[in-house]
Coordinates of C-alpha atoms in Angstrom, one line a residue:
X1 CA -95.3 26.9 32.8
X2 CA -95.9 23.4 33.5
X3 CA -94.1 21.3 36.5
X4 CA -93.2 17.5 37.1
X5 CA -92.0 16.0 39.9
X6 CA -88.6 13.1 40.4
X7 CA -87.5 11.7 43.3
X8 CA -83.6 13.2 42.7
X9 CA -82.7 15.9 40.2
X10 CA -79.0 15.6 39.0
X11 CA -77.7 18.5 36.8
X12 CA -75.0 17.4 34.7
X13 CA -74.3 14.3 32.6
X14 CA -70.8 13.7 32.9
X15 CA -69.0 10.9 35.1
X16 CA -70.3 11.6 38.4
X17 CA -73.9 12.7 37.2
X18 CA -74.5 9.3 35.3
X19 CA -73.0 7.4 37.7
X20 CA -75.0 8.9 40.5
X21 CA -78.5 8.0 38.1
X22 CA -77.4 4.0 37.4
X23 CA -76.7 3.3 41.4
X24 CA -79.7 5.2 42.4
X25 CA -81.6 3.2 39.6
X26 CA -80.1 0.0 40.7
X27 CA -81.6 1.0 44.2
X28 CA -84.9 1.6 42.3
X29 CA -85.3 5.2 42.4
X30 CA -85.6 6.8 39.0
X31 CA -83.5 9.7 38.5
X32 CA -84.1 13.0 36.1
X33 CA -80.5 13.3 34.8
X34 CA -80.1 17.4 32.7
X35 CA -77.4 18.5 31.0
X36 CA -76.5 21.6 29.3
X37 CA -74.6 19.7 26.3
X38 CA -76.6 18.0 23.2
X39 CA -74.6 14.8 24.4
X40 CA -72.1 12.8 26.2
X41 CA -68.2 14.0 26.1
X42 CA -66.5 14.1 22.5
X43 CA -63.5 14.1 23.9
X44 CA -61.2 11.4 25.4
X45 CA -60.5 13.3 28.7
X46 CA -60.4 10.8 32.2
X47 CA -59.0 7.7 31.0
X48 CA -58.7 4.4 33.1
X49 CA -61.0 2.7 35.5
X50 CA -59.3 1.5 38.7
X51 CA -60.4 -2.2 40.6
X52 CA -62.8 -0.9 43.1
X53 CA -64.7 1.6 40.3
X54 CA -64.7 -1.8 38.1
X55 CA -66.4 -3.6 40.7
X56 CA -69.1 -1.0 41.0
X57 CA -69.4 -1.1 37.6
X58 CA -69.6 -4.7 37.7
X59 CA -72.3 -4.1 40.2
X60 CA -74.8 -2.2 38.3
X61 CA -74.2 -4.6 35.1
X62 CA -71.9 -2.7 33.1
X63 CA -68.2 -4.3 33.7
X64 CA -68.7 -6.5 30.4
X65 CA -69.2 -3.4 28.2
X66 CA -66.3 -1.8 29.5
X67 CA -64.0 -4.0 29.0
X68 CA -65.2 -4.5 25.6
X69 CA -65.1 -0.9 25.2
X70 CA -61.4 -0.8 25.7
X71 CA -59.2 0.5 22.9
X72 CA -57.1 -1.7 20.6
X73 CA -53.8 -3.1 21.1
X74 CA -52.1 -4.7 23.7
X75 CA -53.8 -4.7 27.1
X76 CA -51.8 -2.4 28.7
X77 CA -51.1 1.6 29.9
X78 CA -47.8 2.9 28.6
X79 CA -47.3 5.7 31.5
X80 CA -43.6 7.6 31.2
X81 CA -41.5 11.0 31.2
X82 CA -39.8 11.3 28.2
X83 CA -38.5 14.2 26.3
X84 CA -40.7 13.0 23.6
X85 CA -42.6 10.1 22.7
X86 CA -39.7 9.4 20.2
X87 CA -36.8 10.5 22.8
X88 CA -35.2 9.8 25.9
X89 CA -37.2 7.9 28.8
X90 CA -36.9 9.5 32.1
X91 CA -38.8 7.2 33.7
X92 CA -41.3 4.4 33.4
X93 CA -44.5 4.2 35.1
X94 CA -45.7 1.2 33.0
X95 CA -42.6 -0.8 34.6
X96 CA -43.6 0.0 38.1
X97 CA -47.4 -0.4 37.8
X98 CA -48.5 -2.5 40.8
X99 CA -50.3 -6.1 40.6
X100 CA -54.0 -4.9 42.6
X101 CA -54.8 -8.6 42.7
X102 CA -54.0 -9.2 46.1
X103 CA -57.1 -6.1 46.9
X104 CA -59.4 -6.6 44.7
X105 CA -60.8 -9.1 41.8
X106 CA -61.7 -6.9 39.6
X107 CA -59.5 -6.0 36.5
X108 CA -58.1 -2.0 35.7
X109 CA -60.1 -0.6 32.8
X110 CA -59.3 1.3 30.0
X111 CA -62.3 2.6 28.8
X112 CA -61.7 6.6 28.6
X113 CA -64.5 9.7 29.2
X114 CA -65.6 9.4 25.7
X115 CA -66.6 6.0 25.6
X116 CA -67.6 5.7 29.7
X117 CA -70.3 8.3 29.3
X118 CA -72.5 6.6 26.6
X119 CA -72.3 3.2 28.7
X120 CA -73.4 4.7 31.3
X121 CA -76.5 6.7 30.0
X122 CA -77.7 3.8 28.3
X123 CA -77.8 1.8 31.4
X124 CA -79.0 4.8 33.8
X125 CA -82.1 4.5 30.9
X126 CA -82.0 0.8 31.3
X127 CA -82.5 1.2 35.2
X128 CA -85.4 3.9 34.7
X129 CA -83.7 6.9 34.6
X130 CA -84.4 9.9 32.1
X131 CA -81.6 11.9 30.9
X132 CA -82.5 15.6 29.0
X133 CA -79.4 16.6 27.1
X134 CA -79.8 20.1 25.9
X135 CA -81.7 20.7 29.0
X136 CA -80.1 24.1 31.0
X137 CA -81.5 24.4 34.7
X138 CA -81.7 28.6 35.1
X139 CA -82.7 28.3 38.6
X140 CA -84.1 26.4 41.7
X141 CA -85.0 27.2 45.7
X142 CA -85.1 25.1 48.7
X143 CA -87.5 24.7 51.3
X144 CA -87.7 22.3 53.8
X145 CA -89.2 19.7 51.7
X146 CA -87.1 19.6 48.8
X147 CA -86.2 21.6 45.9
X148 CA -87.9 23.7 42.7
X149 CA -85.5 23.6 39.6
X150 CA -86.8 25.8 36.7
X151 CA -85.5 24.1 33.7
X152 CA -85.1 25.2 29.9
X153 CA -85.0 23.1 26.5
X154 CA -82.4 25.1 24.5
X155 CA -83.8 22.7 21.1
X156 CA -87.3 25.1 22.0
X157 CA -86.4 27.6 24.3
X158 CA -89.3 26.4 26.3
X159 CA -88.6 26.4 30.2
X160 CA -90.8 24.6 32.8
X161 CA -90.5 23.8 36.8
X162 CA -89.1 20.0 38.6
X163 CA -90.2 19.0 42.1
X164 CA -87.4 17.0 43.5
X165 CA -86.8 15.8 47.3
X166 CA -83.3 15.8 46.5
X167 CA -80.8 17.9 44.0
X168 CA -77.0 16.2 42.9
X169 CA -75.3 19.2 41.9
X170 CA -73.0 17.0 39.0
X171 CA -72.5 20.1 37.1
X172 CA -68.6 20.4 37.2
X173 CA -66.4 23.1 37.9
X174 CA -67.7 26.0 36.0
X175 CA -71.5 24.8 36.9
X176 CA -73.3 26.8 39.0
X177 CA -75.3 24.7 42.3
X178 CA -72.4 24.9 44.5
X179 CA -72.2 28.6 44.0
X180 CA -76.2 28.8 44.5
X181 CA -76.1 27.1 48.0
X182 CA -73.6 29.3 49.6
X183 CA -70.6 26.3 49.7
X184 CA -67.0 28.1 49.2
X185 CA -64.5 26.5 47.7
X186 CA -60.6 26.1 48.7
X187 CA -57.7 24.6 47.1
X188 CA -54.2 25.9 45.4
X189 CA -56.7 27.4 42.8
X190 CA -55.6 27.8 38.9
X191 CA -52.1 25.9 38.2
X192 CA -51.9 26.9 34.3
X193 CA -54.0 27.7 31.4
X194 CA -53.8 24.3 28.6
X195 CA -54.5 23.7 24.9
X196 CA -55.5 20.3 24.2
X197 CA -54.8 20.0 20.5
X198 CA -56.8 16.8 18.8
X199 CA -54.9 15.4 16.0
X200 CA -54.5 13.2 13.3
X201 CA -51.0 10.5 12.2
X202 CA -49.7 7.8 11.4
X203 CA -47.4 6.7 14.3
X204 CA -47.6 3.4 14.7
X205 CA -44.3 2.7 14.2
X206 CA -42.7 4.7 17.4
X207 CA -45.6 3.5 20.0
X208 CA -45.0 0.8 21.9
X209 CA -48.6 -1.4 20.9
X210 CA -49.9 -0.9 24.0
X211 CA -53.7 0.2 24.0
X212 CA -53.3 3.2 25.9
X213 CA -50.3 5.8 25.5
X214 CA -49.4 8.3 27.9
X215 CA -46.6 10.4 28.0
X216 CA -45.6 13.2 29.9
X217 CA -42.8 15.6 28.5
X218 CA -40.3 17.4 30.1
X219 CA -38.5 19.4 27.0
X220 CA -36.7 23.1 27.2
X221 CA -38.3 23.5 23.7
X222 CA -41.9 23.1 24.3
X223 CA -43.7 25.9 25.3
X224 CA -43.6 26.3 29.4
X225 CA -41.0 23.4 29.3
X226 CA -43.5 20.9 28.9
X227 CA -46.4 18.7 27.6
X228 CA -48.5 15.2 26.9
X229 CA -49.4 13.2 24.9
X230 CA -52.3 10.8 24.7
X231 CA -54.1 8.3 22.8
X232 CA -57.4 8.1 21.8
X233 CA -60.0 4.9 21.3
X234 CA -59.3 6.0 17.8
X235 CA -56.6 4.7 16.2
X236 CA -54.5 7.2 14.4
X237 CA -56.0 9.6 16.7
X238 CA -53.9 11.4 19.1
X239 CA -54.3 14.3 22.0
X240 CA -51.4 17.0 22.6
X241 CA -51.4 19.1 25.5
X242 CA -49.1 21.9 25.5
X243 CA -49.4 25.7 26.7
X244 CA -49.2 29.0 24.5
X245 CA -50.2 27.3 20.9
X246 CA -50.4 31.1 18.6
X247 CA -52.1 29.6 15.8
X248 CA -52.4 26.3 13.3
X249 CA -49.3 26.2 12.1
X250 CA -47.4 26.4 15.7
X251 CA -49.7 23.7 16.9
X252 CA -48.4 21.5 14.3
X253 CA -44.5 22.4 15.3
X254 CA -45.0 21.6 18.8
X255 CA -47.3 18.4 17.9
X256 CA -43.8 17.2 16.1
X257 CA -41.7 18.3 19.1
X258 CA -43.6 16.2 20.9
X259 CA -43.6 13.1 18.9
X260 CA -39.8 13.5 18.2
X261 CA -40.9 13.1 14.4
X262 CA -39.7 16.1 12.7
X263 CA -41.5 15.4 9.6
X264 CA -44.3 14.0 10.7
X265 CA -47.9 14.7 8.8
X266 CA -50.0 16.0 10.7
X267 CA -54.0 16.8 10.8
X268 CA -55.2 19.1 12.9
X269 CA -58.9 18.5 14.3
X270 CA -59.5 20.7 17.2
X271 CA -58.5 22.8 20.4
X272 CA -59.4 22.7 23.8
X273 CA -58.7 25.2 26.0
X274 CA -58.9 24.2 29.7
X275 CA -57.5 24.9 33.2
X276 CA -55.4 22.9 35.7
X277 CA -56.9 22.7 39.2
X278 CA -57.0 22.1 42.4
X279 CA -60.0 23.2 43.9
X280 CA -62.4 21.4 47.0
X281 CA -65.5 22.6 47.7
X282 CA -65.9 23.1 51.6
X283 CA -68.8 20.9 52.0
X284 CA -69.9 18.3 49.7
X285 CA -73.9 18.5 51.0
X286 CA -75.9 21.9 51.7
X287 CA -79.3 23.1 51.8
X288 CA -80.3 21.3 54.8
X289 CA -79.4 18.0 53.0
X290 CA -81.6 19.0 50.1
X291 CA -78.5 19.3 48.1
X292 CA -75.2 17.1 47.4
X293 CA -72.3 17.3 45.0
X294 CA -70.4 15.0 43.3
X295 CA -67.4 15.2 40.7
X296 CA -65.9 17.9 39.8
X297 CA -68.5 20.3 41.7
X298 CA -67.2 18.6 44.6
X299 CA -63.7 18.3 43.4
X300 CA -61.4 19.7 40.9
X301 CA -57.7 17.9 40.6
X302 CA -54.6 17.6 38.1
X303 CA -55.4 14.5 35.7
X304 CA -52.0 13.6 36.6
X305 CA -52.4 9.6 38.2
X306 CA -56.5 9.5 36.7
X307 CA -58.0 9.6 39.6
X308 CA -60.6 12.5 38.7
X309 CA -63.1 10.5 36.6
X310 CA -62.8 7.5 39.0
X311 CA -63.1 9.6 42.1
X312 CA -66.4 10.8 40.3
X313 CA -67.9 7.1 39.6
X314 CA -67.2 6.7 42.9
X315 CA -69.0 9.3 44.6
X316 CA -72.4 8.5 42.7
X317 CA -72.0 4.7 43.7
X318 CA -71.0 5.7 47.5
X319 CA -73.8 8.7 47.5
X320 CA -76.2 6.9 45.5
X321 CA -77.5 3.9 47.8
X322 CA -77.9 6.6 51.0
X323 CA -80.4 8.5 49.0
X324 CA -82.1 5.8 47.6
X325 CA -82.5 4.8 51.2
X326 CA -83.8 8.1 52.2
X327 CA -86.1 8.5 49.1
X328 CA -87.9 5.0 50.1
X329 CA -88.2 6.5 53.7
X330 CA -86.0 3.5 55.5
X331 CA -83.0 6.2 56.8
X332 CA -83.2 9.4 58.7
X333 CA -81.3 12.7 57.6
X334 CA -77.8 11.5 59.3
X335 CA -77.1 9.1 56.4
X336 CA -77.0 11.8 53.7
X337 CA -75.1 14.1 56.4
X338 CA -72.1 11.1 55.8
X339 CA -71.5 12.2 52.4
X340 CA -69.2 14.6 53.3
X341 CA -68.2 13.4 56.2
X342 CA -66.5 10.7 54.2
X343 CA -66.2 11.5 50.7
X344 CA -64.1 15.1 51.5
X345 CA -61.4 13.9 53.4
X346 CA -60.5 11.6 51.0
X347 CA -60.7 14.0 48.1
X348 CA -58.7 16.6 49.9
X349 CA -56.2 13.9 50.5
X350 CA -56.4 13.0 46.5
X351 CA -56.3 16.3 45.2
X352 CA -52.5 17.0 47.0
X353 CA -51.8 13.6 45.6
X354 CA -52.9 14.5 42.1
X355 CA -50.7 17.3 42.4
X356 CA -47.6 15.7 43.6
X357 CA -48.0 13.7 41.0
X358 CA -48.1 16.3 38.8
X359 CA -45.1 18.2 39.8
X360 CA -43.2 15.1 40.0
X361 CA -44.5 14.3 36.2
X362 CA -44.8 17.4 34.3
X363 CA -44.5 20.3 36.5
X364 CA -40.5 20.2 38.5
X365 CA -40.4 23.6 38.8
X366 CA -43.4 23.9 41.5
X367 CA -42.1 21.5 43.9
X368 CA -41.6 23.4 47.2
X369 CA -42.2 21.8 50.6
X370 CA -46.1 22.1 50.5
X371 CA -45.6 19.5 48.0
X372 CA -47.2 15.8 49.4
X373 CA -45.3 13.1 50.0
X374 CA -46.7 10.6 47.5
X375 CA -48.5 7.7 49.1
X376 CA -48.2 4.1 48.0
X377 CA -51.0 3.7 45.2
X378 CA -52.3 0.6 46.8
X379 CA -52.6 2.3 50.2
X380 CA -54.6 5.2 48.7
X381 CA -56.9 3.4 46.5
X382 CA -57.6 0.3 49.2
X383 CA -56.3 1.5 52.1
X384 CA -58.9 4.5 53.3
X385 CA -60.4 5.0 56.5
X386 CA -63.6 7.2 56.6
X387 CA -62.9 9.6 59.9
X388 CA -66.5 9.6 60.6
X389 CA -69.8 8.8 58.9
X390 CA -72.5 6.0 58.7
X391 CA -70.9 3.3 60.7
X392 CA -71.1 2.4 64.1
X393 CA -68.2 3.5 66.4
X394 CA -65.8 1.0 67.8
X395 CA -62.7 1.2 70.7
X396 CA -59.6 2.0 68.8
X397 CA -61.6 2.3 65.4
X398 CA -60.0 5.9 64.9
X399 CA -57.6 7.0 62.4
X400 CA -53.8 6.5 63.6
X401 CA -51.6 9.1 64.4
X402 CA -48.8 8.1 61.9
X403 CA -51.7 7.2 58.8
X404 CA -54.4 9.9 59.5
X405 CA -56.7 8.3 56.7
X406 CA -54.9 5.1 55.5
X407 CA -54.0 1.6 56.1
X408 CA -52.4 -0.8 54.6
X409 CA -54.8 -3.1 52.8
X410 CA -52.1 -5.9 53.0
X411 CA -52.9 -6.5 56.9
X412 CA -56.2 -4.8 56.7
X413 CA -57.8 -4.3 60.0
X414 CA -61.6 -5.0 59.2
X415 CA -62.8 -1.8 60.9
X416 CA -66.0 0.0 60.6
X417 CA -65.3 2.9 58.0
X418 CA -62.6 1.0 56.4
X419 CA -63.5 -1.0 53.1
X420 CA -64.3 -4.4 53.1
X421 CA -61.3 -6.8 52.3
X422 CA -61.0 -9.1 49.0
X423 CA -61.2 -12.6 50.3
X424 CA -60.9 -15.3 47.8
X425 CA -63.8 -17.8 48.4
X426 CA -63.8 -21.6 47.9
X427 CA -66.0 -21.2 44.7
X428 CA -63.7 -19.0 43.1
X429 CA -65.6 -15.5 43.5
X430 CA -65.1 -12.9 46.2
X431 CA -66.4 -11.4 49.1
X432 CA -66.2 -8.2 46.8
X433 CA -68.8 -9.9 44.8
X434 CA -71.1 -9.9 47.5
X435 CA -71.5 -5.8 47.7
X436 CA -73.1 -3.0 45.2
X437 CA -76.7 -3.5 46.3
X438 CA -78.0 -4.5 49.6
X439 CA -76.2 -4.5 53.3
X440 CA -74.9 -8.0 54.0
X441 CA -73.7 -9.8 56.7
X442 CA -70.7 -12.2 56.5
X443 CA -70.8 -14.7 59.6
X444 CA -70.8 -18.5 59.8
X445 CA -73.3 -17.9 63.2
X446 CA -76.7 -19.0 63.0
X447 CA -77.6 -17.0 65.8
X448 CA -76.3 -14.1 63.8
X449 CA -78.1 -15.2 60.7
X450 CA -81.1 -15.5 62.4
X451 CA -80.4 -11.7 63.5
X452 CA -79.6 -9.8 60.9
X453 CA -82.7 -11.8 58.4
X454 CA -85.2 -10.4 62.0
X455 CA -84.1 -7.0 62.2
X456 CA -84.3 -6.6 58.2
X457 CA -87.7 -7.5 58.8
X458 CA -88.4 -5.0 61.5
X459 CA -86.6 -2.6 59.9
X460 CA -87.6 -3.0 56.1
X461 CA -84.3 -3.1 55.0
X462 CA -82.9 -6.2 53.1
X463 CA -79.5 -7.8 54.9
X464 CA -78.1 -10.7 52.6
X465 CA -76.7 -13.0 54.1
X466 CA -74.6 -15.8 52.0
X467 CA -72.9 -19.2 52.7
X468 CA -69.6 -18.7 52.8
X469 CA -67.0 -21.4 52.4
X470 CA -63.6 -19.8 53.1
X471 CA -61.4 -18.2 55.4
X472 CA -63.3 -14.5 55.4
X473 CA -62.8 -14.1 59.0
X474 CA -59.4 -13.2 59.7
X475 CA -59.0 -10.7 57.3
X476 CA -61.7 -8.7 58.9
X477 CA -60.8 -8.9 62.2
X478 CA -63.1 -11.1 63.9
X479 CA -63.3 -15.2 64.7
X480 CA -66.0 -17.8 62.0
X481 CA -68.7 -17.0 65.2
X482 CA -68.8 -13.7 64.3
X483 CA -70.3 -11.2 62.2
X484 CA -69.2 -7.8 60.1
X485 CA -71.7 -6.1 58.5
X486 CA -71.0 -4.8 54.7
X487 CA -73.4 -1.3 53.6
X488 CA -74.3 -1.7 50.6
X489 CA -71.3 0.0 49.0
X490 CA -68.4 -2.4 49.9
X491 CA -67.7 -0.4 53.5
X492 CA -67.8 -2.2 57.0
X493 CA -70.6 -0.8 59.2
X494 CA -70.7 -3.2 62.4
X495 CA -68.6 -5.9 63.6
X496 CA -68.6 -8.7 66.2
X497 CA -65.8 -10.5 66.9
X498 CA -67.7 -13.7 68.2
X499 CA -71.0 -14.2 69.3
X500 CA -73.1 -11.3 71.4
X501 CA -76.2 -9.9 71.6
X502 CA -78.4 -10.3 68.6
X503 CA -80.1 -7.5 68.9
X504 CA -76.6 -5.4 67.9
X505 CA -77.1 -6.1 64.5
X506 CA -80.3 -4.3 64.8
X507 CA -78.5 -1.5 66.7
X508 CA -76.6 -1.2 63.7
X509 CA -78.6 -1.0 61.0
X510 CA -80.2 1.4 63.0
X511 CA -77.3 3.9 63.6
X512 CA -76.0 3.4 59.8
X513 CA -79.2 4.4 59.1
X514 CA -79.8 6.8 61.2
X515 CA -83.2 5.3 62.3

């Protein structure tokens, strides 16, 4: 058996496994991406791209393609409960979608799983990563200086061993490296069993133009009292999802009930069967930090408000600069420990909200008083604060008693663990702009300038630090003499309100980094 070696092994090729390999190439470590499948997703699945996964995207280079991915038609995400797609409106997401300009300056996308996946692989291979589709791993061990995967080529059935420092267990729910490092798993478990039923018709008369169609049907007559439907990049190309489908001929009755078209043709393509979710892993890293998880391995939610395949981008782009980091040898063991630290509580916040959401949308008859109170989208998508992780600590920095995790990104606070604020500069970009590969420091001190370029000589460690013409300050909480210190993934580590020491930027680095 022959053996290679990789600076990070990450098993699975979906979302969070190919986002992870294009931020940890972007860092310039060169990741060996497997996966099972002979490809990418055929199937629609996560649709949508919110602002702050955009401007990641936009970050490692890829925001142009998505949006020229986007399907045709208007612009737009039709979002409602109906009783059909032909019948009565419940209610109307679409009308009530919030303006995200005031947090960020990036777009929403529209790009769904389908078309995501290949964007991404091409640019993890642009950014020196190798992906192995057809490629199971059987097995792997741990030892105190990394981890030995044996992997097998299903196209020859020949099987050979990786040397990796690090393993990114990417390998979704029914993958097994979560299992394999003794991490549990909690959650409300299996909600219902689904058939996603891929069809072809012509219904461009009874949609509304707008690129993306989503509905979600509350109907006596459908099977479990309810469904969706969904489009696809394909025009004339539609998803149903419905429960207890017997055999062809049903799917195509309840594929009608759904539209509201009784005599609508209809070409069947394929099935799907899959589960609803909600499922956390109990820790996110394992194996003495040999091991992390991202996506669904980490954690498994309703699709209900899209927040699955984003939450995935965004755990490789969060995860991928602290290994990259630990990889080159410039952080100590505490950085990586900050994965779950941070990313868990906000997934077990987002996997109640998911579910709300889906109760509220498709599924009235669980609601019950564990049910979440649904938090104001902008709130949850700009508003988190990280309990704890790699940032330096500061009086009054902790969570508040009436917003555990959130704050309002309207009046944001500037706080270490909180994400930077979107502050329009003079020349028309943002201070968003600024973030996705090194740490920078925002100040208009040249004490602190002076600083923070010092200690990332001492410390090997590039610090940008930009001109800035515009009122950044306020926003983050501290006076033009000062200084706030951005990691490298758009979250505050360190902050001055005026001018101090110099050496605390330094200090900083050095406690982010655990160094």
């Amino acid at each position: 058996m022959h053996s290679r070696s990789t600076p990070v092994l990450i098993v699975g090729a979906g979302l969070g496994g190919l986002s992870t390999a294009v931020f940890l190439g972007l860092h310039g470590v060169p990741a060996l991406v497997v996966e099972r499948h002979p490809g990418t997703s055929q199937e629609p699945k996560a649709r949508g791209q919110m602002p702050a996964t955009m401007e990641a995207l936009r970050a490692a280079g890829l925001a142009e393609g998505f949006q020229a991915a986007a399907p045709p038609g208007r612009p737009e995400m039709t979002i409602v409960i109906a009783t059909s797609v032909t019948g009565r409106v419940l209610h109307s997401f679409t009308e009530a979608l919030p303006d995200f300009g005031r947090f960020s300056p990036a777009p929403t996308g529209l790009v769904s799983q389908e078309r995501a996946e290949p964007l991404l692989a091409a640019r993890a291979r642009e950014l020196g990563a190798e992906i192995r589709f057809s490629t199971r791993m059987e097995s792997f061990t741990v030892d105190e200086d990394g981890i030995t995967a044996v992997l097998r080529d299903l196209a020859t059935d020949e099987t050979y061993e990786v040397r990796a420092p690090y393993l990114v267990g990417a390998d979704g729910h029914r993958g097994g490296v979560r299992e394999a490092i003794g991490i549990g798993a909690h959650g409300r478990g299996v909600l219902e069993e689904s058939t996603s039923l891929l069809f072809e018709a012509s219904l461009d008369p009874v949609l509304d133009g707008a690129a993306v169609q989503m509905h979600y049907l509350q109907n006596p007559e459908l099977p479990g009292g309810s469904g969706m439907f969904v489009s696809t990049d394909t025009p004339g190309r539609f998803v149903a999802v419905v429960q207890d489908v017997r055999d062809d001929d049903h799917a195509c009755e309840v594929i009608r009930l759904i539209t509201g078209v009784p005599d609508l043709a209809v070409k069947l393509i394929g099935r799907t069967t899959w589960s609803t979710a909600c499922r956390i892993a109990d820790r996110f890293s394992g194996a003495d930090g040999r091991v992390h998880l991202v996506g669904d391995a980490a954690h498994l939610m309703p699709p209900t408000g899209g927040q699955g395949g984003n939450t995935a981008v965004m755990d490789g782009f969060h995860l991928a600069w602290k290994l990259a980091a630990t990889v080159r040898g410039q952080a100590g063991p505490g950085l990586l420990a900050s994965h779950d630290a941070e990313r868990r509580p906000f997934a077990e916040f987002l996997v109640e909200q998911q579910y709300a959401n889906l109760v509220h949308r498709a599924a009235p008859h669980l609601a019950d008083d564990t049910v979440a109170e649904r938090l104001d989208p902008a709130r949850l998508l700009f508003g988190y604060r990280c309990p704890a992780g790699a940032f330096t600590d500061e009086p009054g920095s902790g969570p508040g008693a009436d917003a555990p995790l959130f704050e309002d990104p309207a009046a944001p606070s500037g706080r270490p663990g909180t994400r930077a604020p979107h502050v329009a500069l003079a020349d028309g970009t943002s201070t968003r702009d600024l973030y996705g590969r090194d740490f920078v420091l925002l100040t208009g001190s040249p004490t602190w300038r002076s600083a923070a370029l010092a200690a990332a000589e001492r410390l090997q460690m590039p610090v940008a630090v930009p001109d800035l013409d515009g009122p950044w300050a306020p926003a983050h909480g501290v006076t033009p003499s000062g200084a706030v210190l951005v990691r490298p993934d758009g979250i505050i580590a360190w902050r001055a309100a005026a001018t101090g020491d110099s050496r605390d930027v330094e200090r900083a680095l050095r406690t982010v980094l655990d160094r």
